Short mmCIF file of C-alpha atoms and ligand atoms in Angstrom, two decimals:
data_model
loop_
_atom_site.label_atom_id
_atom_site.label_comp_id
_atom_site.label_asym_id
_atom_site.label_seq_id
_atom_site.Cartn_x
_atom_site.Cartn_y
_atom_site.Cartn_z
CA MET A 1 85.18 79.43 95.81
CA ALA A 2 86.26 80.30 99.30
CA GLY A 3 84.78 83.64 100.35
CA HIS A 4 84.54 86.92 98.46
CA ASP A 5 86.27 87.23 95.11
CA LEU A 6 88.13 90.32 96.34
CA LEU A 7 90.61 90.38 93.48
CA GLY A 8 87.66 90.85 91.16
CA PHE A 9 86.64 94.10 92.90
CA THR A 10 87.29 97.55 91.48
CA CYS A 11 88.50 100.17 93.97
CA GLN A 12 84.96 101.48 94.23
CA GLN A 13 83.57 98.02 94.96
CA MET A 14 86.26 97.50 97.58
CA CYS A 15 85.22 100.76 99.27
CA ALA A 16 81.56 99.68 99.23
CA PHE A 17 82.61 96.35 100.73
CA MET A 18 84.28 98.14 103.65
CA VAL A 19 81.28 100.41 104.19
CA GLU A 20 79.03 97.33 104.37
CA ARG A 21 81.22 96.09 107.18
CA GLY A 22 80.79 99.36 109.05
CA LEU A 23 84.27 100.61 108.16
CA PRO A 24 85.25 103.86 106.48
CA ALA A 25 85.41 103.72 102.69
CA TYR A 26 89.09 104.72 102.58
CA ARG A 27 89.98 101.30 103.98
CA GLY A 28 88.81 99.93 100.66
CA ARG A 29 91.17 102.20 98.76
CA GLN A 30 94.03 101.22 101.05
CA LEU A 31 93.43 97.52 100.47
CA PHE A 32 92.96 98.00 96.72
CA GLN A 33 96.21 99.93 96.43
CA ALA A 34 98.09 97.42 98.56
CA LEU A 35 96.95 94.58 96.30
CA HIS A 36 97.29 96.28 92.94
CA ARG A 37 100.11 98.78 93.38
CA ARG A 38 102.30 97.23 96.04
CA LEU A 39 101.33 93.73 94.93
CA VAL A 40 100.97 92.36 98.46
CA GLU A 41 100.02 88.72 98.43
CA THR A 42 97.97 88.46 101.61
CA PRO A 43 95.92 90.98 103.59
CA GLU A 44 98.22 90.36 106.57
CA ALA A 45 100.91 92.20 104.64
CA ALA A 46 98.74 95.32 104.19
CA LEU A 47 100.03 96.83 107.43
CA GLU A 48 98.16 100.10 106.96
CA LEU A 49 94.95 98.20 107.78
CA PRO A 50 93.96 97.55 111.41
CA ARG A 51 94.99 94.12 112.64
CA ALA A 52 91.42 92.87 113.21
CA LEU A 53 90.51 93.74 109.65
CA ARG A 54 93.58 92.00 108.28
CA THR A 55 92.86 88.75 110.08
CA GLY A 56 89.14 88.99 109.25
CA LEU A 57 89.90 89.44 105.55
CA ALA A 58 92.35 86.56 105.52
CA ALA A 59 89.73 84.27 107.01
CA GLU A 60 86.75 85.14 104.88
CA SER A 61 88.01 86.12 101.46
CA ASP A 62 89.97 84.61 98.65
CA LEU A 63 93.05 86.61 97.81
CA ARG A 64 95.04 83.68 96.47
CA PRO A 65 92.80 81.98 93.92
CA LEU A 66 95.76 80.55 91.98
CA SER A 67 98.31 77.98 93.07
CA LEU A 68 101.50 77.80 91.08
CA MET A 69 102.28 74.32 89.81
CA GLU A 70 105.27 75.07 87.62
CA VAL A 71 106.97 77.86 85.78
CA PHE A 72 109.03 77.25 82.67
CA GLU A 73 111.47 79.75 81.24
CA ALA A 74 112.37 79.73 77.56
CA ALA A 75 115.68 80.73 76.04
CA ASP A 76 114.10 84.00 74.80
CA GLY A 77 112.96 85.03 78.30
CA THR A 78 109.35 83.97 77.82
CA ARG A 79 107.91 82.30 80.89
CA ARG A 80 104.95 79.97 81.05
CA TYR A 81 103.13 79.74 84.35
CA LEU A 82 101.05 76.67 85.01
CA PHE A 83 98.51 77.35 87.76
CA THR A 84 95.66 75.43 89.27
CA VAL A 85 92.49 77.17 90.33
CA ARG A 86 90.62 76.23 93.52
CA ASP A 87 88.73 73.32 92.02
CA GLY A 88 91.88 71.84 90.54
CA HIS A 89 91.66 72.84 86.87
CA ALA A 90 94.89 73.92 85.25
CA ILE A 91 95.29 77.27 83.49
CA GLU A 92 98.26 79.02 81.99
CA THR A 93 99.64 82.53 81.78
CA VAL A 94 102.55 83.59 79.60
CA TRP A 95 105.04 86.38 80.33
CA ILE A 96 106.60 87.75 77.15
CA PRO A 97 109.38 90.34 77.53
CA ASP A 98 109.56 92.92 74.80
CA GLY A 99 112.28 95.51 75.41
CA GLY A 100 111.37 97.40 78.59
CA ARG A 101 107.71 96.46 78.24
CA ILE A 102 106.13 93.13 78.77
CA THR A 103 103.13 91.44 77.27
CA LEU A 104 101.08 89.10 79.42
CA CYS A 105 99.01 86.47 77.71
CA LEU A 106 96.02 85.63 79.91
CA SER A 107 93.62 82.71 80.04
CA SER A 108 89.90 83.44 80.15
CA GLN A 109 88.62 79.88 80.59
CA ALA A 110 90.00 76.60 81.92
CA GLY A 111 90.12 74.60 78.69
CA CYS A 112 88.17 75.79 75.64
CA PRO A 113 84.98 74.62 73.91
CA MET A 114 85.78 75.86 70.38
CA ARG A 115 87.39 72.70 68.93
CA CYS A 116 89.76 74.41 66.46
CA ALA A 117 91.45 71.51 64.69
CA PHE A 118 95.01 72.84 64.95
CA CYS A 119 95.03 74.05 68.58
CA ALA A 120 96.30 72.17 71.63
CA THR A 121 93.89 73.85 74.06
CA ALA A 122 90.96 72.50 72.04
CA THR A 123 91.89 68.95 73.01
CA LEU A 124 90.93 69.75 76.63
CA GLY A 125 87.33 70.82 75.98
CA LEU A 126 85.76 73.42 78.26
CA GLN A 127 86.24 72.93 81.97
CA ARG A 128 84.79 76.23 83.17
CA ASN A 129 84.82 79.99 82.89
CA LEU A 130 87.33 81.81 85.07
CA THR A 131 86.06 84.38 87.56
CA ALA A 132 87.09 88.03 87.23
CA GLY A 133 89.35 87.53 90.27
CA GLU A 134 91.08 84.56 88.64
CA ILE A 135 91.78 86.63 85.53
CA VAL A 136 93.11 89.58 87.55
CA ALA A 137 95.14 87.24 89.77
CA GLN A 138 97.14 86.03 86.75
CA VAL A 139 98.48 89.56 86.23
CA LEU A 140 99.16 90.22 89.91
CA TYR A 141 100.87 86.86 90.37
CA VAL A 142 103.33 87.11 87.49
CA LEU A 143 104.21 90.76 88.21
CA ARG A 144 104.90 89.88 91.84
CA ASP A 145 106.91 86.84 90.80
CA ALA A 146 109.05 88.91 88.42
CA VAL A 147 110.01 91.28 91.21
CA HIS A 148 110.44 88.73 94.00
CA ARG A 149 111.72 85.55 92.46
CA TRP A 150 113.44 86.82 89.32
CA GLN A 151 114.55 90.12 90.89
CA GLN A 152 113.53 92.07 87.85
CA PRO A 153 112.53 95.72 87.99
CA ARG A 154 108.82 96.46 87.62
CA PRO A 155 108.25 96.62 83.85
CA ALA A 156 107.93 100.09 82.37
CA GLY A 157 104.68 99.11 80.76
CA VAL A 158 102.36 96.17 80.53
CA ASN A 159 100.30 95.05 77.56
CA LEU A 160 97.68 92.37 77.95
CA VAL A 161 96.50 89.92 75.35
CA LEU A 162 93.53 87.63 75.94
CA MET A 163 95.13 84.92 73.87
CA GLY A 164 95.75 82.21 76.42
CA MET A 165 93.41 79.35 77.13
CA GLY A 166 89.77 79.81 76.31
CA GLU A 167 87.45 81.92 74.21
CA PRO A 168 87.18 85.29 75.97
CA LEU A 169 83.88 86.28 74.36
CA LEU A 170 82.23 83.19 75.85
CA ASN A 171 83.17 84.52 79.30
CA TYR A 172 82.15 88.05 78.39
CA ASP A 173 81.07 89.56 81.71
CA HIS A 174 83.96 88.23 83.78
CA VAL A 175 86.53 89.20 81.16
CA LEU A 176 85.22 92.75 80.81
CA HIS A 177 84.93 93.18 84.53
CA ALA A 178 88.50 91.93 85.03
CA LEU A 179 89.67 94.49 82.47
CA ARG A 180 87.89 97.25 84.39
CA VAL A 181 89.71 96.20 87.57
CA LEU A 182 93.05 96.11 85.76
CA ALA A 183 92.37 99.54 84.21
CA ASP A 184 91.49 101.13 87.57
CA PRO A 185 93.65 104.26 88.03
CA GLU A 186 93.99 103.42 91.75
CA GLY A 187 95.69 100.18 90.74
CA LEU A 188 97.66 98.93 87.75
CA HIS A 189 95.94 101.35 85.37
CA ILE A 190 96.38 99.15 82.29
CA VAL A 191 94.19 101.11 79.89
CA PRO A 192 92.00 99.40 77.27
CA ARG A 193 94.16 100.43 74.33
CA ARG A 194 96.95 98.32 75.89
CA VAL A 195 94.71 95.28 75.82
CA THR A 196 93.91 93.03 72.86
CA LEU A 197 91.09 90.53 72.98
CA SER A 198 91.33 87.70 70.49
CA THR A 199 88.25 85.76 69.42
CA VAL A 200 87.40 82.94 67.07
CA GLY A 201 84.53 85.16 65.91
CA ILE A 202 81.45 84.97 68.15
CA VAL A 203 79.48 87.45 66.06
CA PRO A 204 76.83 88.73 68.52
CA ARG A 205 79.49 89.26 71.17
CA ILE A 206 81.72 91.19 68.76
CA ILE A 207 78.76 93.48 68.17
CA ALA A 208 78.19 93.81 71.93
CA LEU A 209 81.88 94.53 72.52
CA GLY A 210 81.78 97.34 69.97
CA ARG A 211 79.12 99.06 72.08
CA GLU A 212 81.17 99.01 75.29
CA PRO A 213 82.38 102.44 76.39
CA ASP A 214 85.85 101.14 77.32
CA ARG A 215 86.77 98.22 75.19
CA PRO A 216 89.98 96.43 74.34
CA ARG A 217 91.33 96.21 70.82
CA LEU A 218 89.91 93.42 68.73
CA ALA A 219 91.76 90.55 67.10
CA VAL A 220 89.96 87.87 65.12
CA SER A 221 91.42 84.42 64.51
CA LEU A 222 90.62 83.84 60.85
CA THR A 223 93.02 81.20 59.50
CA ALA A 224 90.95 80.60 56.37
CA ALA A 225 88.98 82.91 54.10
CA THR A 226 86.59 80.42 52.51
CA ASP A 227 83.68 78.93 54.46
CA GLU A 228 84.41 75.37 53.42
CA LEU A 229 88.00 75.37 54.67
CA ARG A 230 87.33 77.55 57.72
CA ALA A 231 84.50 75.30 58.90
CA ARG A 232 86.85 72.33 58.70
CA LEU A 233 89.55 74.07 60.72
CA MET A 234 87.30 76.10 63.03
CA PRO A 235 83.84 74.61 63.68
CA VAL A 236 82.62 78.02 64.95
CA ASN A 237 82.34 78.91 61.28
CA LEU A 238 79.28 76.65 60.99
CA THR A 239 77.45 78.94 63.44
CA TYR A 240 78.97 82.26 62.36
CA PRO A 241 80.08 82.05 58.75
CA LEU A 242 82.52 84.43 57.13
CA GLU A 243 80.01 86.87 55.76
CA ALA A 244 78.39 87.48 59.17
CA LEU A 245 81.83 87.77 60.73
CA ARG A 246 82.89 90.40 58.20
CA GLU A 247 79.67 92.30 58.72
CA ALA A 248 80.34 92.47 62.48
CA CYS A 249 83.90 93.63 61.83
CA LEU A 250 82.71 96.33 59.43
CA MET A 251 80.27 97.59 62.07
CA PHE A 252 82.86 97.54 64.84
CA PRO A 253 83.56 101.17 65.81
CA ARG A 254 87.24 102.07 65.66
CA GLN A 255 89.38 104.88 66.99
CA PRO A 256 91.26 106.93 64.38
CA GLY A 257 94.08 104.78 63.03
CA GLU A 258 92.86 101.66 64.82
CA ARG A 259 92.77 98.45 62.83
CA ILE A 260 91.29 95.07 63.63
CA THR A 261 93.98 92.38 63.68
CA PHE A 262 93.24 89.24 61.70
CA GLU A 263 95.30 86.29 62.85
CA TYR A 264 96.09 83.67 60.28
CA VAL A 265 97.85 80.49 61.41
CA LEU A 266 99.82 79.14 58.45
CA LEU A 267 99.38 75.38 58.07
CA ASP A 268 101.60 73.59 55.58
CA GLY A 269 99.68 72.58 52.45
CA VAL A 270 96.33 73.46 54.04
CA ASN A 271 95.82 77.23 53.88
CA ASP A 272 99.14 78.63 52.69
CA ALA A 273 98.84 78.53 48.87
CA ASP A 274 98.85 81.65 46.67
CA GLU A 275 95.18 81.04 45.95
CA GLN A 276 94.40 81.25 49.66
CA ALA A 277 96.30 84.51 50.02
CA ARG A 278 94.14 85.85 47.19
CA ALA A 279 90.98 84.58 48.91
CA LEU A 280 92.08 86.39 52.06
CA LEU A 281 92.63 89.61 50.11
CA ARG A 282 89.18 89.28 48.53
CA TRP A 283 87.46 88.61 51.84
CA LEU A 284 89.22 91.55 53.44
CA ALA A 285 88.54 93.94 50.53
CA PRO A 286 85.75 95.98 52.17
CA LEU A 287 87.76 96.25 55.38
CA ARG A 288 90.93 97.14 53.46
CA ALA A 289 89.00 99.87 51.68
CA ARG A 290 88.42 101.50 55.08
CA GLU A 291 91.95 100.82 56.35
CA ALA A 292 90.31 98.74 59.06
CA ALA A 293 92.41 95.57 58.86
CA LYS A 294 95.88 94.29 59.48
CA VAL A 295 97.06 90.71 59.35
CA ASN A 296 99.26 88.77 61.74
CA LEU A 297 100.64 85.63 60.17
CA ILE A 298 101.34 83.03 62.84
CA PRO A 299 103.64 80.17 61.94
CA HIS A 300 101.93 77.03 63.17
CA ASN A 301 103.39 75.62 66.35
CA PRO A 302 103.25 71.86 66.01
CA VAL A 303 101.11 70.08 68.58
CA PRO A 304 101.92 66.42 69.24
CA GLY A 305 99.10 64.25 67.91
CA LEU A 306 97.58 66.90 65.62
CA PRO A 307 97.98 66.39 61.85
CA PHE A 308 99.38 69.84 60.95
CA GLN A 309 102.83 71.11 60.17
CA PRO A 310 104.19 74.65 59.93
CA SER A 311 104.53 76.12 56.46
CA PRO A 312 108.14 76.28 55.29
CA PRO A 313 109.75 79.72 55.77
CA GLU A 314 109.79 80.54 52.05
CA ARG A 315 106.02 79.88 51.90
CA VAL A 316 105.45 82.17 54.85
CA LEU A 317 107.45 84.95 53.22
CA ARG A 318 105.70 84.48 49.89
CA PHE A 319 102.28 84.59 51.57
CA GLN A 320 103.26 87.77 53.37
CA ALA A 321 104.62 89.32 50.17
CA LEU A 322 101.37 88.64 48.29
CA LEU A 323 99.36 90.45 50.96
CA ARG A 324 101.81 93.33 51.27
CA ALA A 325 101.87 93.81 47.51
CA LYS A 326 98.23 94.86 47.79
CA GLY A 327 99.01 97.35 50.54
CA LEU A 328 97.68 95.20 53.38
CA PRO A 329 99.79 95.66 56.54
CA THR A 330 100.96 92.11 57.25
CA TYR A 331 103.25 91.07 60.06
CA LEU A 332 104.91 87.82 60.99
CA ARG A 333 104.37 86.79 64.57
CA ARG A 334 107.68 85.54 65.89
CA PRO A 335 106.98 82.36 67.83
CA ARG A 336 107.88 82.97 71.47
CA GLY A 337 108.58 80.30 74.00
CA ARG A 338 108.10 77.34 71.68
CA ASP A 339 110.65 75.29 73.60
CA ILE A 340 108.46 75.45 76.72
CA PHE A 341 105.08 74.92 75.00
CA ALA A 342 104.21 78.56 75.64
CA ALA A 343 103.63 79.65 72.04
CA CYS A 344 100.24 80.24 70.41
CA GLY A 345 97.98 77.24 70.44
CA MET A 346 100.32 75.16 72.59
CA LEU A 347 98.62 75.83 75.92
CA ALA A 348 97.27 72.52 77.13
CA ALA A 349 98.34 72.44 80.74
CA THR A 350 101.29 70.26 79.90
CA SER A 351 103.94 69.96 82.53
CA ARG A 352 106.54 68.85 80.02
CA PRO A 353 109.13 71.59 79.67
CA SER A 354 109.83 70.61 76.07
CA ALA A 355 108.88 68.07 73.43
N1 LIG B 1 90.05 81.58 71.53
C1 LIG B 1 90.64 82.84 71.16
C2 LIG B 1 91.81 83.21 72.07
C3 LIG B 1 93.03 82.33 71.93
S1 LIG B 1 94.20 83.16 70.92
C4 LIG B 1 91.10 82.79 69.72
O1 LIG B 1 91.23 81.71 69.17
O2 LIG B 1 91.29 83.85 69.12
C5 LIG B 1 95.25 81.88 70.41
C6 LIG B 1 95.73 82.11 68.99
O3 LIG B 1 96.62 81.04 68.66
C7 LIG B 1 94.59 82.07 67.98
O4 LIG B 1 94.82 83.05 66.99
C8 LIG B 1 94.75 80.68 67.35
O5 LIG B 1 94.25 80.66 66.03
C9 LIG B 1 96.23 80.48 67.42
N2 LIG B 1 96.64 79.07 67.43
C10 LIG B 1 95.94 78.02 67.86
N3 LIG B 1 96.66 76.88 67.72
C11 LIG B 1 97.84 77.26 67.19
C12 LIG B 1 99.03 76.54 66.86
N4 LIG B 1 99.13 75.25 67.05
N5 LIG B 1 100.06 77.24 66.35
C13 LIG B 1 99.97 78.58 66.20
N6 LIG B 1 98.90 79.30 66.53
C14 LIG B 1 97.84 78.66 67.02
#
């Protein structure tokens, strides 16, 4: 990494950085606001800073950790950004418009070590953890691009989902630090309740996350409610089986009205039978009793080379109806950006715009 990871600094850290250089602390606030509010790309463009500081910063720090390789736009307005980081690994960020708001789907690792059988990212294996600056840079880059290249107004609101490449709880410190930077009131001020972190279920880290003072919302990728099937689809289940996972979810402190989201990818003939909906209801029973759970059903997005197919629409609706009949809030995730490989589980650094 070339120089300081300045995009991974909070406003306070940026001020301390200036003081260390013998400069007044307010220079740190000026730079932080230029980067995070005005979205300047290089320190040279932060004209409120003295010239010597601007050139010094440009030489010794890394304000452009991502290089854009390609951007694909889907018919529904979803955009998939394919970036490379400094050492050449590819990562992806997805821009998902939603009325006046947008949702940004961020990567937390280059590749992923979790080996879920139905996911395209799993085929890459883990390349490395992203730095806090590389996570923050994804947000800054796509917001800047929307304004400059696509001439769109700044979105009225931004939601973040850590549902891109990687397992965020295996890059715990960098992810949480990046979220603190993004929540900084001197900058983008994207508060934790606007952020959802999705995990395969790394139990000790779920427990740790619950103890954080400012934490994102929690989503758990479940996809099967019996140990035998879940271990086949998601090898993490061999380390953290369903009972331990449920225990961690039951302990997870929630705000009033807050529910944990359980994501369930529907795979044709694998986990979409009535019996499996009943197993899901049984497994969720103690969480349902506390109104602590909701379910997102995700239609499987086919991945070339993987032996899974999406459940037919009538199966999806029947599965949803069985859960709803028991009072479980159950939503269907509309696949976004499938035609550009941007949808869930399709992120594998492909540069093909479509199949
Ligand atoms: N590693 C974390 C963050 C990634 S979220 C996690 O798994 O939760 C990506 C979501 O897409 C997960 O819920 C995953 O189960 C789902 N997914 C993976 N492959 C998919 C596919 N081919 N079609 C639809 N969803 C998929």
